[in-house]
Amino acid sequence: MKKIIAALIVLPVFLSFATLPATAAEEYVEEFRFAIEYVYTDGRMALQCQAVNGSSMFTFTQEFEFSEWISIGGWMANDEGIAGFQFSVDDGETWQDAEDPQFSSRKDLAAAGVEYESGHDTAGFGAGKNRIPASAITGDDSELLIRAVTLEGNYVGFVKFASVSAVEGSGETDNEIVYNTFIDDLDDAMIRIPSGTSAPAEAAVEIREGGVIALRGWTVSNVGISKVVYTVDGGDALEVEGPYVKRPDVMGQYPIYTEEQGNTDRVGYGTVDQFMKLPAIKDLKVGFYDVLVLAVSADGNSTFPIIEIELEVYGEGGASTPTAAPADTDDPDSSGEPVKTTDEPSGDPSQEATADPDNTQASPAAPDGKANETGAPGKSGGCKAFSVSFAGPAALCAAWVLVRKKKGEQTDCGRKGCRL
């Protein structure tokens, strides 16, 4: 009888210890920071954004459809680091491991003031990794939960998709070109900088007859970049000699684009000391022209626009709608050669906020730990796609309108600048 009583006492204690590992593995980490920088579906970027949250789940309210897979890119910082992602389509009843797990160091987080430095070495997750297959989506408008698995076997629940659907694929999504571009400097120009993905810059340029267009900027894409070409009024593509340079600052800002895709030593075109020139412009007579500058993919088979220029070539009488004070005859800038104003690049990613007043460019977390308006802690609403916004003095806006009116086009000059 004593043995039976002893067994009854010992057995519950033994069982409680036996269940401890499973109970410990179900613990959720309470303190963390993360940012979702983009969403990829079927090999293309479906959304680029900046959703920064601290210790709370972020909900995408947009509808996402895909035929093969969906993945997210960004970073997650917590004291334990990350070993994998899991997902659930039944409100957390069952969880499955994401495919092709891969995590990387994000050294930029410490410089941005992001805490949990012990987890920075595994904080990054990139394009096309940690995939959630379409075969796991059981119905239309399914809810999708994503959690991180820490190196210590605990969990961080941080992302919810309110509506995902698996659809029959078209087979064309992997070929879509996705890119980001920025024009650091363009001589004698009013520039509209794109604040979104796969959108070219736009500019109104005026030069004296015999001058050239000179510019400096950068482009990164999912098909890389091998060179820059340009056309005048839709004519043949004309070659540009360079100079071309590497832009490690750009590559660090946009980790979704890689050297393996062809983003190497030609990401940047033009330098502070030597701008890239479009030489055929010097042969144009007085008049108005459409100049399109394009990037050529790394394999040479594709092109995509990086800046559209409304060009006015004027004679000795001066420009009809000047965007800047007329240059003196002896001014070295009058021929289109830019004047050096700084020894540092003006368009490195850390300074893009001057051209993007809504601060929608993807970046590390804000040092104060607060989210921007698309990703406020504790809020749902999803990370919005980039919206194009423009800024500039009223005089420049008026000049843009005059140029457009000369070509018979309608414009609207509002509080944020010129909108076509």
CSV table of C-alpha atoms in Angstrom, one decimal:
chain,number,residue,atom,x,y,z
A,1,MET,CA,0.0,0.0,0.0
A,2,LYS,CA,2.9,2.4,0.9
A,3,LYS,CA,4.4,1.7,-2.5
A,4,ILE,CA,1.2,2.5,-4.3
A,5,ILE,CA,0.8,5.8,-2.3
A,6,ALA,CA,4.4,6.7,-3.1
A,7,ALA,CA,3.9,6.0,-6.8
A,8,LEU,CA,0.8,8.2,-6.8
A,9,ILE,CA,2.8,11.0,-5.3
A,10,VAL,CA,5.9,10.7,-7.5
A,11,LEU,CA,4.0,10.2,-10.8
A,12,PRO,CA,2.4,13.7,-11.0
A,13,VAL,CA,5.7,15.3,-10.1
A,14,PHE,CA,7.5,13.3,-12.8
A,15,LEU,CA,4.9,14.2,-15.4
A,16,SER,CA,5.2,17.8,-14.6
A,17,PHE,CA,8.9,17.8,-15.2
A,18,ALA,CA,8.4,15.8,-18.4
A,19,THR,CA,6.2,18.6,-19.8
A,20,LEU,CA,8.5,21.5,-18.9
A,21,PRO,CA,10.4,21.5,-22.2
A,22,ALA,CA,7.2,21.7,-24.2
A,23,THR,CA,5.8,24.4,-22.0
A,24,ALA,CA,9.0,26.4,-22.3
A,25,ALA,CA,9.0,26.1,-26.1
A,26,GLU,CA,5.5,27.8,-26.1
A,27,GLU,CA,6.7,31.0,-24.5
A,28,TYR,CA,6.4,34.2,-26.5
A,29,VAL,CA,9.1,36.9,-26.4
A,30,GLU,CA,7.5,40.1,-25.1
A,31,GLU,CA,10.2,42.6,-26.0
A,32,PHE,CA,11.3,43.1,-29.6
A,33,ARG,CA,11.6,45.6,-32.5
A,34,PHE,CA,11.1,44.9,-36.2
A,35,ALA,CA,10.5,46.5,-39.6
A,36,ILE,CA,8.8,45.1,-42.7
A,37,GLU,CA,10.5,46.7,-45.7
A,38,TYR,CA,8.8,44.9,-48.5
A,39,VAL,CA,6.5,42.0,-49.4
A,40,TYR,CA,7.4,39.7,-52.3
A,41,THR,CA,5.0,37.4,-54.2
A,42,ASP,CA,6.0,34.9,-56.9
A,43,GLY,CA,9.4,36.5,-57.5
A,44,ARG,CA,8.3,40.2,-57.7
A,45,MET,CA,8.0,43.0,-55.2
A,46,ALA,CA,4.4,43.4,-54.4
A,47,LEU,CA,4.8,46.2,-51.8
A,48,GLN,CA,7.7,48.3,-50.5
A,49,CYS,CA,7.1,50.1,-47.3
A,50,GLN,CA,8.4,51.0,-43.8
A,51,ALA,CA,6.3,49.4,-41.1
A,52,VAL,CA,8.3,49.7,-37.9
A,53,ASN,CA,6.8,48.2,-34.7
A,54,GLY,CA,7.9,47.6,-31.2
A,55,SER,CA,6.6,44.6,-29.2
A,56,SER,CA,3.3,44.4,-31.0
A,57,MET,CA,1.8,42.7,-34.1
A,58,PHE,CA,1.5,44.4,-37.4
A,59,THR,CA,-1.4,43.7,-39.7
A,60,PHE,CA,-1.5,44.0,-43.5
A,61,THR,CA,-5.0,44.9,-44.5
A,62,GLN,CA,-4.3,44.8,-48.2
A,63,GLU,CA,-5.3,41.7,-50.2
A,64,PHE,CA,-2.5,39.6,-51.6
A,65,GLU,CA,-2.8,37.0,-54.4
A,66,PHE,CA,-0.1,34.7,-55.5
A,67,SER,CA,0.3,31.4,-57.3
A,68,GLU,CA,3.6,30.1,-55.9
A,69,TRP,CA,4.7,31.8,-52.7
A,70,ILE,CA,4.8,34.9,-50.5
A,71,SER,CA,7.6,36.2,-48.3
A,72,ILE,CA,8.5,39.3,-46.3
A,73,GLY,CA,11.8,41.2,-46.0
A,74,GLY,CA,13.1,43.4,-43.2
A,75,TRP,CA,14.6,42.8,-39.8
A,76,MET,CA,13.6,41.5,-36.4
A,77,ALA,CA,15.6,42.4,-33.2
A,78,ASN,CA,15.2,40.6,-29.9
A,79,ASP,CA,17.5,39.3,-27.2
A,80,GLU,CA,17.5,35.7,-28.4
A,81,GLY,CA,18.1,36.1,-32.1
A,82,ILE,CA,16.2,34.3,-34.9
A,83,ALA,CA,16.5,30.7,-36.1
A,84,GLY,CA,13.4,30.4,-38.4
A,85,PHE,CA,9.9,31.5,-39.4
A,86,GLN,CA,6.6,29.6,-38.9
A,87,PHE,CA,3.2,30.4,-40.3
A,88,SER,CA,-0.4,29.5,-39.6
A,89,VAL,CA,-3.6,29.7,-41.7
A,90,ASP,CA,-6.0,28.4,-38.9
A,91,ASP,CA,-5.6,31.2,-36.3
A,92,GLY,CA,-2.6,29.6,-34.6
A,93,GLU,CA,-4.1,26.1,-34.1
A,94,THR,CA,-1.3,24.6,-36.2
A,95,TRP,CA,2.1,26.0,-37.3
A,96,GLN,CA,4.3,25.1,-40.3
A,97,ASP,CA,7.9,25.9,-41.0
A,98,ALA,CA,8.6,28.5,-43.8
A,99,GLU,CA,10.6,27.2,-46.7
A,100,ASP,CA,14.3,28.1,-47.4
A,101,PRO,CA,15.1,29.7,-44.0
A,102,GLN,CA,17.8,32.3,-44.2
A,103,PHE,CA,18.8,35.1,-41.8
A,104,SER,CA,21.7,37.6,-41.9
A,105,SER,CA,23.4,40.2,-39.8
A,106,ARG,CA,22.1,43.8,-39.8
A,107,LYS,CA,25.0,45.9,-38.6
A,108,ASP,CA,23.1,49.1,-39.4
A,109,LEU,CA,20.6,48.6,-36.6
A,110,ALA,CA,23.1,49.5,-33.8
A,111,ALA,CA,24.0,52.7,-35.6
A,112,ALA,CA,20.2,53.5,-35.8
A,113,GLY,CA,19.9,53.0,-32.1
A,114,VAL,CA,17.9,49.8,-32.2
A,115,GLU,CA,18.2,47.9,-28.9
A,116,TYR,CA,18.6,44.1,-28.5
A,117,GLU,CA,22.1,44.1,-30.0
A,118,SER,CA,22.6,40.4,-29.0
A,119,GLY,CA,20.1,39.6,-31.7
A,120,HIS,CA,21.4,41.8,-34.5
A,121,ASP,CA,23.6,39.0,-36.1
A,122,THR,CA,20.5,37.1,-37.2
A,123,ALA,CA,18.1,40.0,-37.5
A,124,GLY,CA,17.9,40.3,-41.3
A,125,PHE,CA,15.5,38.4,-43.6
A,126,GLY,CA,15.6,39.0,-47.3
A,127,ALA,CA,14.0,38.6,-50.7
A,128,GLY,CA,12.5,35.2,-51.6
A,129,LYS,CA,13.7,33.5,-48.4
A,130,ASN,CA,11.5,32.1,-45.7
A,131,ARG,CA,8.8,31.4,-48.3
A,132,ILE,CA,5.2,30.5,-47.5
A,133,PRO,CA,3.9,28.3,-50.4
A,134,ALA,CA,0.6,28.9,-52.1
A,135,SER,CA,-0.2,25.2,-51.5
A,136,ALA,CA,-0.6,26.0,-47.8
A,137,ILE,CA,-3.3,28.5,-48.4
A,138,THR,CA,-6.6,26.5,-48.0
A,139,GLY,CA,-9.1,29.1,-49.3
A,140,ASP,CA,-9.7,32.6,-50.6
A,141,ASP,CA,-9.3,35.5,-48.3
A,142,SER,CA,-7.4,33.4,-45.8
A,143,GLU,CA,-5.8,34.9,-42.7
A,144,LEU,CA,-2.1,34.3,-42.5
A,145,LEU,CA,-0.1,34.6,-39.3
A,146,ILE,CA,3.8,34.7,-39.2
A,147,ARG,CA,6.0,34.2,-36.1
A,148,ALA,CA,9.7,34.0,-35.6
A,149,VAL,CA,11.3,31.1,-33.8
A,150,THR,CA,14.2,32.3,-31.6
A,151,LEU,CA,17.5,30.5,-31.2
A,152,GLU,CA,16.4,29.5,-27.7
A,153,GLY,CA,13.2,27.9,-29.1
A,154,ASN,CA,10.7,30.6,-28.1
A,155,TYR,CA,8.4,32.6,-30.4
A,156,VAL,CA,7.8,36.1,-31.6
A,157,GLY,CA,4.4,36.7,-33.1
A,158,PHE,CA,4.7,39.9,-35.2
A,159,VAL,CA,2.9,39.8,-38.6
A,160,LYS,CA,-0.6,39.1,-39.8
A,161,PHE,CA,-2.0,39.2,-43.3
A,162,ALA,CA,-5.7,39.8,-43.2
A,163,SER,CA,-6.4,38.4,-46.6
A,164,VAL,CA,-4.3,36.1,-48.8
A,165,SER,CA,-5.4,33.9,-51.7
A,166,ALA,CA,-3.8,31.3,-53.8
A,167,VAL,CA,-4.6,31.8,-57.5
A,168,GLU,CA,-3.6,30.2,-60.8
A,169,GLY,CA,-0.3,31.8,-62.0
A,170,SER,CA,0.3,33.5,-65.3
A,171,GLY,CA,3.9,32.4,-65.5
A,172,GLU,CA,5.1,36.0,-66.1
A,173,THR,CA,5.7,37.3,-62.6
A,174,ASP,CA,9.3,36.3,-62.4
A,175,ASN,CA,10.1,38.6,-65.4
A,176,GLU,CA,8.8,41.8,-63.9
A,177,ILE,CA,11.4,44.5,-63.4
A,178,VAL,CA,11.5,46.1,-60.0
A,179,TYR,CA,13.9,49.0,-59.4
A,180,ASN,CA,14.7,52.1,-57.3
A,181,THR,CA,16.5,55.1,-58.7
A,182,PHE,CA,17.7,58.6,-57.5
A,183,ILE,CA,19.1,61.6,-59.3
A,184,ASP,CA,21.7,63.2,-57.1
A,185,ASP,CA,22.4,66.2,-59.4
A,186,LEU,CA,21.2,67.4,-62.8
A,187,ASP,CA,22.5,70.6,-64.1
A,188,ASP,CA,20.1,73.6,-64.6
A,189,ALA,CA,17.0,71.5,-63.8
A,190,MET,CA,13.9,71.3,-61.8
A,191,ILE,CA,13.7,67.6,-60.7
A,192,ARG,CA,10.8,65.5,-59.5
A,193,ILE,CA,12.3,62.6,-57.5
A,194,PRO,CA,10.4,59.4,-57.4
A,195,SER,CA,9.4,58.2,-53.9
A,196,GLY,CA,8.1,54.9,-55.1
A,197,THR,CA,9.3,51.7,-56.6
A,198,SER,CA,9.7,51.2,-60.4
A,199,ALA,CA,9.1,54.9,-61.1
A,200,PRO,CA,11.5,57.1,-63.0
A,201,ALA,CA,12.5,60.6,-62.0
A,202,GLU,CA,11.2,63.6,-64.0
A,203,ALA,CA,12.9,66.9,-64.8
A,204,ALA,CA,12.5,70.1,-66.7
A,205,VAL,CA,15.9,71.2,-68.1
A,206,GLU,CA,17.0,74.3,-70.1
A,207,ILE,CA,20.4,74.6,-71.7
A,208,ARG,CA,21.9,76.9,-74.3
A,209,GLU,CA,22.3,75.6,-77.8
A,210,GLY,CA,25.6,73.6,-78.0
A,211,GLY,CA,25.4,72.5,-74.4
A,212,VAL,CA,24.9,69.0,-73.0
A,213,ILE,CA,22.9,67.4,-70.2
A,214,ALA,CA,25.1,66.3,-67.3
A,215,LEU,CA,23.8,64.2,-64.4
A,216,ARG,CA,24.8,62.1,-61.5
A,217,GLY,CA,22.7,59.4,-59.7
A,218,TRP,CA,22.2,55.7,-59.0
A,219,THR,CA,19.9,52.8,-59.9
A,220,VAL,CA,19.4,49.3,-58.4
A,221,SER,CA,17.1,46.6,-59.7
A,222,ASN,CA,16.2,43.0,-59.6
A,223,VAL,CA,17.8,42.6,-63.0
A,224,GLY,CA,20.9,44.6,-62.2
A,225,ILE,CA,22.4,47.4,-64.3
A,226,SER,CA,25.2,47.2,-66.9
A,227,LYS,CA,25.0,50.7,-68.4
A,228,VAL,CA,23.0,53.8,-69.2
A,229,VAL,CA,21.6,54.8,-72.6
A,230,TYR,CA,19.3,57.6,-73.7
A,231,THR,CA,16.9,58.5,-76.5
A,232,VAL,CA,15.8,61.9,-78.0
A,233,ASP,CA,12.2,62.2,-79.1
A,234,GLY,CA,11.9,58.4,-79.2
A,235,GLY,CA,14.9,57.8,-81.5
A,236,ASP,CA,17.6,55.2,-81.4
A,237,ALA,CA,19.3,54.4,-78.0
A,238,LEU,CA,22.5,56.3,-77.7
A,239,GLU,CA,25.5,55.1,-75.6
A,240,VAL,CA,26.9,56.9,-72.6
A,241,GLU,CA,30.6,56.3,-71.7
A,242,GLY,CA,30.3,56.9,-68.0
A,243,PRO,CA,31.9,57.3,-65.5
A,244,TYR,CA,30.3,54.4,-63.5
A,245,VAL,CA,31.0,53.7,-59.9
A,246,LYS,CA,30.1,51.3,-57.1
A,247,ARG,CA,27.6,52.7,-54.5
A,248,PRO,CA,27.9,50.6,-51.3
A,249,ASP,CA,25.8,53.2,-49.5
A,250,VAL,CA,22.9,52.4,-51.8
A,251,MET,CA,23.4,48.6,-51.6
A,252,GLY,CA,23.3,48.9,-47.8
A,253,GLN,CA,20.1,50.9,-47.9
A,254,TYR,CA,18.3,48.4,-50.3
A,255,PRO,CA,19.3,44.9,-49.2
A,256,ILE,CA,16.6,43.5,-51.5
A,257,TYR,CA,18.8,44.1,-54.5
A,258,THR,CA,22.0,42.0,-54.5
A,259,GLU,CA,25.3,41.8,-56.4
A,260,GLU,CA,24.2,38.4,-57.6
A,261,GLN,CA,21.4,40.1,-59.5
A,262,GLY,CA,24.0,42.3,-61.3
A,263,ASN,CA,24.1,45.4,-59.0
A,264,THR,CA,27.9,45.8,-58.9
A,265,ASP,CA,30.3,48.5,-60.1
A,266,ARG,CA,27.8,50.3,-62.3
A,267,VAL,CA,25.1,51.1,-59.7
A,268,GLY,CA,26.3,54.7,-59.7
A,269,TYR,CA,26.7,56.9,-62.8
A,270,GLY,CA,28.7,60.1,-62.5
A,271,THR,CA,30.8,61.4,-59.6
A,272,VAL,CA,31.0,64.7,-57.8
A,273,ASP,CA,34.0,65.6,-59.9
A,274,GLN,CA,32.8,64.2,-63.2
A,275,PHE,CA,29.2,64.1,-64.1
A,276,MET,CA,27.8,61.7,-66.8
A,277,LYS,CA,27.2,63.6,-70.0
A,278,LEU,CA,24.7,63.0,-72.8
A,279,PRO,CA,26.9,64.1,-75.7
A,280,ALA,CA,24.4,64.1,-78.6
A,281,ILE,CA,22.4,66.9,-76.9
A,282,LYS,CA,25.0,69.4,-78.1
A,283,ASP,CA,23.9,68.9,-81.7
A,284,LEU,CA,20.2,69.8,-81.0
A,285,LYS,CA,18.8,73.1,-82.4
A,286,VAL,CA,16.7,75.6,-80.5
A,287,GLY,CA,13.4,73.9,-79.5
A,288,PHE,CA,11.7,71.5,-77.2
A,289,TYR,CA,12.7,67.8,-76.9
A,290,ASP,CA,11.8,64.7,-74.9
A,291,VAL,CA,14.9,62.9,-73.5
A,292,LEU,CA,14.5,59.5,-71.9
A,293,VAL,CA,17.4,58.1,-69.9
A,294,LEU,CA,17.3,54.3,-69.4
A,295,ALA,CA,19.2,51.7,-67.5
A,296,VAL,CA,20.2,48.5,-69.3
A,297,SER,CA,19.9,45.2,-67.3
A,298,ALA,CA,23.0,43.2,-66.3
A,299,ASP,CA,22.4,40.7,-69.1
A,300,GLY,CA,21.8,43.4,-71.7
A,301,ASN,CA,18.3,42.1,-72.6
A,302,SER,CA,16.1,44.6,-70.9
A,303,THR,CA,15.8,48.4,-70.3
A,304,PHE,CA,13.8,50.5,-67.9
A,305,PRO,CA,13.4,54.3,-67.5
A,306,ILE,CA,15.3,56.1,-64.8
A,307,ILE,CA,14.6,59.8,-65.7
A,308,GLU,CA,12.3,61.5,-68.2
A,309,ILE,CA,13.5,65.0,-69.2
A,310,GLU,CA,11.5,67.8,-70.8
A,311,LEU,CA,14.3,69.7,-72.5
A,312,GLU,CA,14.3,73.2,-73.9
A,313,VAL,CA,17.3,74.3,-76.0
A,314,TYR,CA,17.5,78.0,-76.2
A,315,GLY,CA,19.6,80.4,-78.3
A,316,GLU,CA,21.4,83.7,-77.5
A,317,GLY,CA,18.1,85.4,-76.6
A,318,GLY,CA,17.9,83.2,-73.5
A,319,ALA,CA,15.3,80.6,-72.3
A,320,SER,CA,11.6,81.4,-72.5
A,321,THR,CA,10.8,79.8,-69.1
A,322,PRO,CA,14.1,79.9,-67.1
A,323,THR,CA,14.4,77.5,-64.2
A,324,ALA,CA,17.5,79.3,-63.0
A,325,ALA,CA,19.1,82.7,-63.5
A,326,PRO,CA,20.5,83.0,-67.1
A,327,ALA,CA,24.2,82.2,-67.1
A,328,ASP,CA,26.9,84.7,-68.2
A,329,THR,CA,28.7,83.9,-71.4
A,330,ASP,CA,31.9,83.3,-69.5
A,331,ASP,CA,30.2,81.1,-66.9
A,332,PRO,CA,31.7,77.6,-67.2
A,333,ASP,CA,28.3,76.3,-66.3
A,334,SER,CA,26.7,77.8,-69.5
A,335,SER,CA,27.9,74.9,-71.6
A,336,GLY,CA,26.1,72.4,-69.5
A,337,GLU,CA,29.1,71.4,-67.4
A,338,PRO,CA,28.0,71.3,-63.7
A,339,VAL,CA,29.8,73.3,-61.1
A,340,LYS,CA,31.2,71.3,-58.2
A,341,THR,CA,29.6,72.3,-55.0
A,342,THR,CA,30.5,69.6,-52.6
A,343,ASP,CA,33.0,66.8,-52.0
A,344,GLU,CA,30.3,64.5,-50.7
A,345,PRO,CA,27.5,62.8,-52.8
A,346,SER,CA,24.3,64.7,-52.3
A,347,GLY,CA,22.0,61.8,-53.0
A,348,ASP,CA,23.2,59.0,-50.7
A,349,PRO,CA,20.2,57.1,-49.2
A,350,SER,CA,20.6,58.7,-45.8
A,351,GLN,CA,19.9,62.1,-47.3
A,352,GLU,CA,16.9,61.2,-49.5
A,353,ALA,CA,14.4,62.6,-47.0
A,354,THR,CA,15.1,66.0,-48.5
A,355,ALA,CA,13.5,64.8,-51.7
A,356,ASP,CA,10.9,62.7,-50.0
A,357,PRO,CA,9.0,64.9,-47.4
A,358,ASP,CA,6.7,62.1,-46.5
A,359,ASN,CA,9.6,60.0,-45.4
A,360,THR,CA,8.3,56.9,-47.1
A,361,GLN,CA,11.7,55.5,-48.2
A,362,ALA,CA,12.6,52.2,-46.6
A,363,SER,CA,15.2,52.6,-43.8
A,364,PRO,CA,16.2,51.2,-40.4
A,365,ALA,CA,14.0,51.9,-37.5
A,366,ALA,CA,13.6,55.4,-36.1
A,367,PRO,CA,15.9,55.8,-33.1
A,368,ASP,CA,13.1,56.8,-30.8
A,369,GLY,CA,11.3,53.5,-31.4
A,370,LYS,CA,8.2,55.1,-32.8
A,371,ALA,CA,6.6,53.9,-36.0
A,372,ASN,CA,5.7,56.0,-38.9
A,373,GLU,CA,2.1,56.6,-39.8
A,374,THR,CA,1.8,53.3,-41.8
A,375,GLY,CA,3.0,51.1,-38.9
A,376,ALA,CA,2.2,52.6,-35.6
A,377,PRO,CA,2.5,50.2,-32.7
A,378,GLY,CA,-0.7,48.4,-31.8
A,379,LYS,CA,-2.5,49.5,-35.0
A,380,SER,CA,-3.7,47.6,-38.0
A,381,GLY,CA,-4.0,49.1,-41.4
A,382,GLY,CA,-1.2,47.6,-43.4
A,383,CYS,CA,2.0,49.1,-44.8
A,384,LYS,CA,0.9,51.3,-47.7
A,385,ALA,CA,2.7,51.3,-51.0
A,386,PHE,CA,4.8,54.4,-51.7
A,387,SER,CA,2.8,57.4,-52.6
A,388,VAL,CA,4.5,60.0,-54.9
A,389,SER,CA,4.9,63.4,-53.4
A,390,PHE,CA,6.7,66.4,-54.6
A,391,ALA,CA,8.1,69.5,-52.9
A,392,GLY,CA,9.5,72.7,-54.3
A,393,PRO,CA,9.2,76.5,-54.3
A,394,ALA,CA,6.2,78.1,-56.0
A,395,ALA,CA,8.5,79.8,-58.5
A,396,LEU,CA,9.9,76.4,-59.7
A,397,CYS,CA,6.4,74.9,-59.8
A,398,ALA,CA,5.2,77.9,-62.0
A,399,ALA,CA,8.1,77.3,-64.3
A,400,TRP,CA,7.2,73.7,-64.7
A,401,VAL,CA,3.6,74.6,-65.5
A,402,LEU,CA,4.7,77.1,-68.2
A,403,VAL,CA,6.9,74.4,-69.8
A,404,ARG,CA,4.0,72.0,-69.8
A,405,LYS,CA,1.6,74.5,-71.2
A,406,LYS,CA,3.9,75.2,-74.2
A,407,LYS,CA,3.4,71.5,-75.1
A,408,GLY,CA,-0.3,71.7,-74.7
A,409,GLU,CA,-0.5,69.5,-71.5
A,410,GLN,CA,-2.7,70.1,-68.4
A,411,THR,CA,-1.1,70.5,-65.0
A,412,ASP,CA,-2.2,71.1,-61.5
A,413,CYS,CA,-0.1,73.1,-59.1
A,414,GLY,CA,-1.1,72.3,-55.6
A,415,ARG,CA,0.1,72.7,-52.0
A,416,LYS,CA,2.6,69.8,-52.3
A,417,GLY,CA,4.0,70.9,-55.7
A,418,CYS,CA,3.3,70.1,-59.3
A,419,ARG,CA,1.1,67.1,-60.1
A,420,LEU,CA,0.4,65.9,-63.7
